[in-house]
Amino acid sequence: MTQSALSESPSLTEALEALRSWIETRQFAGYEPFDLLNSPYLSGAWARKALPGILFIQAGKRLPGLRLRQALKIPPSRNPKALGLCLSAYCDLAQAGYDVSAQAEWLKNELILLRSPNEAECCWGYDWDYVSLRGSRLAAFAPNGIASYFCGTAMMEMHKVFADAEALETAESVARFLASRLNRSFESPDELCFSYTPEDRTQIYNSSALAAVFLAHVGSLREDQEYLFLAHKAMVFLQRGQLESGGWYYGRLRRQRWIDGFHTSYNVCALLDYERFTGDRTFKDAMLLGHRYYKATFFTDDGAPKYFHDRTFPIDIHACAQAILHFIAFSSIDPHALELASKTFHWTVRNMAAPNGAFYYQRHRLWTNRALYMRWGQAWMLRALAKLALASASPDPVRIAS
């Protein structure tokens, strides 16, 4: 589908307006797959011990959501990453001609209020305690690199679109947090891996790559050679972790050896953004190999995005949103990318949209998990639909040789 056809598509406008209404009516607050420990019935330390904590969180992730959360009296809450994704979406909508300056300003101010406490620099975490099957433990609002990346990126976009000086100051503070507080889980003279949080030494490809991309973004703007050097070393780590097929395991540990679509896309888009911010084409071959692998591996013939590289189900709304964002990002390189973004968008509207304008969590082979999660689903889809609206309003992209 061409950009003009996208701009004429009533389903895009209708889906975007319906989702905006759903989110704004709820004032950006909602539920999450991992929020069961926000229940007042589960507030004790016993619920955060390894076994019960894992059981509660996995139950919350796998069971359909609203009735369970109402029974446990879990309050809707505002997740910083969700607000960051929504702020980025409103920045795109502003560039596409929408009057959303008031919403963007409110989101910026709310993000600043929700920054992680007891940290010298701006950073963010999630609004629930988390205990992982694979050993990670995160307290509510404790900072992590992923949430800080998305919130910091929204601040950079707020500065770009609205010339907001406070947003730029906040983004520069995020860069200082990433460079100084995340551990160097692995470092050699020419590569490094950033940890997921200041409290661990994980070697996870996508979280390290996104921290590096943010440093490249701020480093390029401020001509900060230290940030650019760190970003380059982290891109070397990402490149050397790439499999011959073009994909990546989630992390370096044996128990992290799975390959899923949206984390693969994070890695590929990180390589693309690094090149875009710095002009450094060192990693172009790895980026193109990863893009070809992603495009060939994670989609059914009708445009449905698979979760894992070796099986289709569950089809997850996060994977749908990231696929749209991925193909729009690659539209300057891949002449088929906008058509693929449109194909995934239409599949998602047909198969994942709820009657009220929100999007369901997951579709399984025989049933659909109809939970409507704010960060995991709605904020991601708002970001994707806003980016699609901006792409439809922009001139044809300049295609560069691949």
Coordinates of C-alpha atoms in Angstrom, one line a residue:
M1 CA 0.0 0.0 0.0
T2 CA 1.3 3.4 -0.9
Q3 CA 1.5 6.4 1.4
S4 CA -1.4 8.1 -0.4
A5 CA -3.5 4.9 0.0
L6 CA -2.6 4.8 3.7
S7 CA -3.7 8.4 4.2
E8 CA -7.0 7.6 2.5
S9 CA -7.6 4.5 4.6
P10 CA -10.6 5.1 6.9
S11 CA -9.6 2.2 9.1
L12 CA -6.3 3.9 10.1
T13 CA -8.1 7.1 11.1
E14 CA -10.9 5.2 12.9
A15 CA -8.5 2.9 14.7
L16 CA -6.3 5.8 15.8
E17 CA -9.2 7.9 17.1
A18 CA -10.9 5.0 18.8
L19 CA -7.7 4.0 20.6
R20 CA -6.9 7.6 21.6
S21 CA -10.4 7.9 23.1
W22 CA -10.0 4.7 25.0
I23 CA -6.6 5.7 26.5
E24 CA -7.5 9.4 27.2
T25 CA -10.8 8.5 28.9
R26 CA -8.8 6.4 31.3
Q27 CA -6.3 9.2 31.8
F28 CA -3.4 6.8 30.7
A29 CA -3.9 4.5 33.7
G30 CA -4.6 0.8 33.4
Y31 CA -3.5 -2.8 34.1
E32 CA -0.4 -4.8 33.1
P33 CA 0.4 -8.5 32.6
F34 CA 2.8 -8.3 35.5
D35 CA 1.0 -6.2 38.1
L36 CA -0.6 -8.8 40.4
L37 CA 1.7 -7.8 43.3
N38 CA -0.1 -4.4 43.3
S39 CA -3.0 -6.1 45.0
P40 CA -3.5 -5.1 48.7
Y41 CA -4.0 -8.8 49.4
L42 CA -0.5 -9.5 48.2
S43 CA 1.3 -6.6 49.8
G44 CA 3.3 -8.6 52.3
A45 CA 6.9 -9.7 51.9
W46 CA 5.8 -13.3 51.7
A47 CA 4.3 -12.7 48.3
R48 CA 7.6 -11.4 47.0
K49 CA 9.6 -14.4 47.9
A50 CA 10.8 -16.4 44.9
L51 CA 8.2 -19.2 44.6
P52 CA 5.0 -17.3 45.5
G53 CA 6.1 -14.2 43.6
I54 CA 6.8 -16.1 40.4
L55 CA 3.5 -18.0 40.7
F56 CA 1.4 -14.9 41.2
I57 CA 3.1 -13.0 38.4
Q58 CA 2.9 -15.8 35.9
A59 CA -0.8 -16.4 36.8
G60 CA -1.4 -12.7 36.2
K61 CA 0.4 -12.9 32.8
R62 CA -1.4 -16.0 31.6
L63 CA -5.0 -15.7 32.9
P64 CA -7.5 -13.2 31.3
G65 CA -7.1 -10.0 33.2
L66 CA -9.9 -7.6 34.2
R67 CA -12.0 -9.8 36.5
L68 CA -9.0 -11.3 38.2
R69 CA -7.6 -7.8 38.9
Q70 CA -10.9 -6.5 40.1
A71 CA -11.3 -9.4 42.5
L72 CA -7.9 -8.7 43.9
K73 CA -8.7 -5.0 44.1
I74 CA -5.6 -4.0 42.0
P75 CA -5.9 -0.3 41.1
P76 CA -5.3 1.0 37.6
S77 CA -2.0 2.8 37.6
R78 CA 0.2 4.9 35.3
N79 CA 3.2 3.1 34.0
P80 CA 6.1 5.3 33.1
K81 CA 7.0 3.4 29.9
A82 CA 3.4 3.6 28.8
L83 CA 3.5 7.3 29.3
G84 CA 6.7 7.5 27.3
L85 CA 5.3 5.6 24.4
C86 CA 2.2 7.8 24.4
L87 CA 4.3 11.0 24.5
S88 CA 6.3 9.7 21.5
A89 CA 3.0 9.0 19.8
Y90 CA 1.7 12.5 20.4
C91 CA 4.9 14.0 19.1
D92 CA 4.4 12.0 15.8
L93 CA 0.7 13.1 15.7
A94 CA 1.8 16.7 16.1
Q95 CA 4.1 16.4 13.1
A96 CA 1.2 14.8 11.2
G97 CA -1.0 17.9 11.9
Y98 CA -2.9 16.9 15.0
D99 CA -3.4 19.5 17.8
V100 CA -2.0 17.5 20.8
S101 CA 0.3 20.0 22.5
A102 CA -1.7 20.0 25.7
Q103 CA -1.6 16.2 26.0
A104 CA 2.1 16.1 25.2
E105 CA 2.9 18.7 27.9
W106 CA 0.8 16.8 30.5
L107 CA 2.6 13.6 29.7
K108 CA 6.0 15.2 30.0
N109 CA 5.1 16.7 33.4
E110 CA 3.7 13.4 34.6
L111 CA 6.8 11.5 33.5
I112 CA 9.0 13.9 35.5
L113 CA 6.8 13.3 38.6
L114 CA 7.1 9.5 38.1
R115 CA 10.9 9.3 37.8
S116 CA 12.6 6.8 40.0
P117 CA 13.1 8.0 43.5
N118 CA 16.5 8.3 45.2
E119 CA 18.4 8.7 42.0
A120 CA 20.6 11.7 41.1
E121 CA 19.7 11.6 37.4
C122 CA 16.3 11.1 35.6
C123 CA 15.4 7.4 35.1
W124 CA 12.4 5.2 35.3
G125 CA 11.1 1.8 36.2
Y126 CA 7.8 -0.1 36.2
D127 CA 4.9 0.6 38.6
W128 CA 4.9 -2.9 40.1
D129 CA 7.2 -5.3 41.9
Y130 CA 8.5 -8.1 39.7
V131 CA 10.0 -11.5 40.4
S132 CA 11.2 -13.4 37.3
L133 CA 11.3 -17.0 36.4
R134 CA 14.9 -16.3 35.3
G135 CA 16.0 -14.7 38.5
S136 CA 15.5 -11.0 38.0
R137 CA 13.9 -8.9 40.8
L138 CA 12.7 -5.4 40.4
A139 CA 11.0 -3.2 43.0
A140 CA 8.3 -0.9 41.9
F141 CA 9.7 2.3 40.2
A142 CA 13.3 1.0 40.6
P143 CA 15.1 2.2 37.5
N144 CA 15.9 0.0 34.5
G145 CA 17.5 0.7 31.2
I146 CA 14.5 -0.2 29.0
A147 CA 12.0 2.1 30.7
S148 CA 14.6 4.9 30.9
Y149 CA 15.3 4.5 27.2
F150 CA 11.7 4.8 26.1
C151 CA 11.0 7.7 28.4
G152 CA 14.2 9.5 27.5
T153 CA 13.5 9.0 23.8
A154 CA 10.1 10.6 24.3
M155 CA 11.8 13.6 25.9
M156 CA 14.2 13.9 22.9
E157 CA 11.2 13.9 20.6
M158 CA 9.3 16.4 22.8
H159 CA 12.4 18.7 22.4
K160 CA 12.5 18.2 18.7
V161 CA 8.8 18.7 18.0
F162 CA 7.9 21.4 20.5
A163 CA 11.3 23.0 21.2
D164 CA 10.9 22.1 24.8
A165 CA 14.1 22.9 26.8
E166 CA 13.0 21.1 29.9
A167 CA 12.5 17.9 27.9
L168 CA 16.1 18.2 26.5
E169 CA 17.5 18.7 30.0
T170 CA 15.6 15.6 31.2
A171 CA 16.9 13.6 28.3
E172 CA 20.5 14.6 29.0
S173 CA 20.0 13.5 32.6
V174 CA 18.8 10.1 31.3
A175 CA 22.0 9.8 29.3
R176 CA 24.1 10.5 32.4
F177 CA 22.1 7.8 34.2
L178 CA 22.7 5.2 31.5
A179 CA 26.4 6.0 31.2
S180 CA 27.1 6.1 34.9
R181 CA 24.6 3.9 36.7
L182 CA 24.2 0.8 34.5
N183 CA 26.9 -1.7 35.0
R184 CA 29.3 -2.8 32.3
S185 CA 28.3 -6.5 32.5
F186 CA 31.0 -7.3 29.9
E187 CA 33.7 -5.0 28.7
S188 CA 36.8 -5.4 26.6
P189 CA 38.9 -2.9 24.8
D190 CA 36.5 -2.8 21.8
E191 CA 33.1 -4.0 23.1
L192 CA 30.8 -3.6 26.1
C193 CA 27.4 -4.7 27.3
F194 CA 25.2 -2.5 29.6
S195 CA 23.3 -4.2 32.3
Y196 CA 19.5 -4.1 32.5
T197 CA 19.5 -2.3 35.9
P198 CA 22.1 -0.8 38.3
E199 CA 21.5 -3.9 40.5
D200 CA 22.5 -6.7 38.1
R201 CA 25.1 -7.8 35.6
T202 CA 22.9 -9.2 32.9
Q203 CA 24.1 -9.6 29.3
I204 CA 20.8 -9.0 27.4
Y205 CA 21.3 -7.8 23.8
N206 CA 18.3 -5.6 23.3
S207 CA 18.5 -3.6 26.6
S208 CA 22.2 -3.0 26.1
A209 CA 21.7 -1.9 22.5
L210 CA 18.9 0.5 23.4
A211 CA 21.0 2.1 26.1
A212 CA 23.7 2.5 23.5
V213 CA 21.4 4.1 20.9
F214 CA 20.2 6.7 23.4
L215 CA 23.8 7.6 24.2
A216 CA 24.5 7.8 20.4
H217 CA 21.4 10.1 20.1
V218 CA 22.5 12.5 22.8
G219 CA 26.2 12.1 22.0
S220 CA 25.6 13.2 18.4
L221 CA 23.5 16.2 19.4
R222 CA 26.0 17.3 22.0
E223 CA 29.1 16.1 20.2
D224 CA 30.0 14.1 23.3
Q225 CA 32.8 11.7 22.2
E226 CA 32.6 9.6 25.4
Y227 CA 29.0 8.8 24.7
L228 CA 29.7 8.0 21.1
F229 CA 32.6 5.8 22.1
L230 CA 30.5 3.8 24.5
A231 CA 27.7 3.5 22.0
H232 CA 30.1 2.1 19.3
K233 CA 31.5 -0.5 21.7
A234 CA 28.0 -1.6 22.6
M235 CA 27.1 -2.0 18.9
V236 CA 30.2 -4.2 18.5
F237 CA 28.9 -6.4 21.3
L238 CA 25.5 -6.6 19.6
Q239 CA 27.1 -7.4 16.2
R240 CA 29.3 -10.1 17.6
G241 CA 26.3 -11.7 19.3
Q242 CA 24.4 -12.0 16.1
L243 CA 23.8 -15.5 14.9
E244 CA 24.6 -16.6 11.3
S245 CA 20.9 -16.6 10.5
G246 CA 20.7 -12.9 11.3
G247 CA 18.9 -13.2 14.7
W248 CA 19.9 -13.1 18.3
Y249 CA 19.2 -15.1 21.4
Y250 CA 17.6 -12.9 24.1
G251 CA 20.8 -13.0 26.2
R252 CA 24.1 -14.7 26.6
L253 CA 23.1 -17.2 29.3
R254 CA 22.0 -20.7 28.3
R255 CA 18.6 -20.2 29.9
Q256 CA 18.2 -17.1 27.7
R257 CA 18.5 -18.9 24.4
W258 CA 15.2 -18.2 22.8
I259 CA 14.5 -16.0 19.8
D260 CA 11.4 -13.8 19.6
G261 CA 10.2 -11.3 17.1
F262 CA 10.0 -8.0 19.0
H263 CA 13.3 -8.3 20.7
T264 CA 14.9 -9.2 17.4
S265 CA 13.3 -6.1 16.0
Y266 CA 14.7 -4.0 18.9
N267 CA 18.2 -5.1 18.0
V268 CA 17.8 -4.5 14.2
C269 CA 16.2 -1.1 14.8
A270 CA 19.0 -0.2 17.2
L271 CA 21.6 -0.8 14.5
L272 CA 19.5 1.4 12.1
D273 CA 19.1 4.2 14.6
Y274 CA 22.8 4.1 15.6
E275 CA 23.7 4.6 11.9
R276 CA 21.1 7.3 11.5
F277 CA 22.3 9.3 14.6
T278 CA 26.0 8.9 14.0
G279 CA 26.6 8.4 10.3
D280 CA 28.8 5.4 11.2
R281 CA 28.1 2.6 8.7
T282 CA 30.3 0.0 10.4
F283 CA 27.3 -2.2 11.3
K284 CA 25.3 -1.8 8.1
D285 CA 25.7 -5.4 7.0
A286 CA 24.6 -6.7 10.4
M287 CA 21.6 -4.4 10.3
L288 CA 20.5 -5.6 6.8
L289 CA 21.1 -9.2 7.7
G290 CA 18.9 -8.8 10.8
H291 CA 16.2 -7.0 8.8
R292 CA 16.1 -9.8 6.2
Y293 CA 15.9 -12.4 8.9
Y294 CA 13.2 -10.6 10.8
K295 CA 11.1 -10.1 7.7
A296 CA 11.5 -13.7 6.5
T297 CA 11.0 -15.4 9.9
F298 CA 8.4 -13.8 12.0
F299 CA 5.4 -13.4 9.8
T300 CA 2.7 -15.6 8.3
D301 CA 1.5 -15.2 4.7
D302 CA -1.4 -13.0 5.8
G303 CA 0.8 -10.6 7.8
A304 CA 0.3 -12.0 11.3
P305 CA 3.5 -11.5 13.4
K306 CA 4.7 -14.6 15.2
Y307 CA 6.0 -14.5 18.7
F308 CA 8.9 -17.0 18.3
H309 CA 11.1 -17.8 15.4
D310 CA 9.9 -21.5 15.3
R311 CA 6.2 -21.3 16.0
T312 CA 3.3 -18.9 15.4
F313 CA 1.3 -18.8 18.7
P314 CA 0.7 -16.9 20.8
I315 CA 0.3 -13.8 18.5
D316 CA 0.9 -10.9 20.8
I317 CA -0.2 -7.3 20.4
H318 CA 3.2 -6.1 21.4
A319 CA 4.7 -8.0 18.4
C320 CA 2.0 -6.5 16.1
A321 CA 2.9 -2.9 17.2
Q322 CA 6.6 -3.4 16.9
A323 CA 6.2 -4.9 13.4
I324 CA 4.5 -1.8 12.2
L325 CA 7.1 0.4 13.8
H326 CA 9.9 -1.8 12.4
F327 CA 8.7 -1.6 8.8
I328 CA 8.1 2.1 8.9
A329 CA 11.6 2.6 10.2
F330 CA 13.0 0.6 7.3
S331 CA 10.9 2.3 4.6
S332 CA 13.9 4.4 3.6
I333 CA 15.8 1.2 2.8
D334 CA 13.3 -1.4 1.9
P335 CA 10.9 -0.5 -0.9
H336 CA 8.3 -3.1 0.3
A337 CA 8.4 -1.9 4.0
L338 CA 5.4 0.4 4.0
E339 CA 3.3 -2.3 2.3
L340 CA 4.3 -4.7 5.0
A341 CA 3.5 -2.2 7.7
S342 CA 0.1 -1.8 6.2
K343 CA -0.4 -5.5 5.9
T344 CA 0.3 -6.1 9.6
F345 CA -1.8 -3.1 10.6
H346 CA -4.9 -4.4 8.7
W347 CA -4.3 -7.9 10.1
T348 CA -4.1 -6.5 13.6
V349 CA -7.3 -4.4 13.2
R350 CA -9.2 -7.5 11.9
N351 CA -8.0 -9.9 14.5
M352 CA -6.9 -8.1 17.6
A353 CA -9.1 -5.1 18.0
A354 CA -11.8 -5.0 20.6
P355 CA -15.2 -3.3 19.9
N356 CA -14.3 -0.4 22.3
G357 CA -11.2 0.7 20.3
A358 CA -8.5 -1.1 22.4
F359 CA -6.6 -4.2 21.4
Y360 CA -6.5 -7.6 22.9
Y361 CA -3.4 -9.0 24.6
Q362 CA -2.8 -12.3 22.8
R363 CA -4.4 -14.7 20.3
H364 CA -3.8 -18.4 20.8
R365 CA -4.5 -21.2 18.4
L366 CA -7.9 -22.0 20.0
W367 CA -8.7 -19.0 22.1
T368 CA -8.0 -15.3 22.6
N369 CA -6.8 -13.6 25.8
R370 CA -9.0 -10.5 25.7
A371 CA -7.2 -8.6 28.4
L372 CA -6.7 -4.9 27.6
Y373 CA -3.4 -3.9 29.0
M374 CA -2.3 -0.3 28.9
R375 CA 1.5 -0.4 28.5
W376 CA 1.9 -3.8 26.8
G377 CA -0.9 -3.3 24.3
Q378 CA -2.5 0.1 24.0
A379 CA 0.5 2.4 24.5
W380 CA 2.4 0.3 22.0
M381 CA -0.4 0.4 19.4
L382 CA -0.9 4.1 19.9
R383 CA 2.8 4.6 19.1
A384 CA 2.5 2.4 16.0
L385 CA -0.7 4.0 14.7
A386 CA 0.7 7.5 15.2
K387 CA 3.9 6.5 13.4
L388 CA 1.7 5.1 10.6
A389 CA -0.3 8.3 10.4
L390 CA 2.9 10.3 10.2
A391 CA 4.2 8.1 7.5
S392 CA 1.0 8.6 5.5
A393 CA 1.3 12.4 5.9
S394 CA 5.0 12.5 4.8
P395 CA 6.5 12.8 1.3
D396 CA 7.7 9.5 -0.2
P397 CA 10.8 8.3 1.6
V398 CA 14.2 8.6 -0.1
R399 CA 15.4 5.0 -0.7
I400 CA 19.1 4.4 -0.2
A401 CA 21.0 1.5 -1.7
S402 CA 21.2 -1.6 0.4

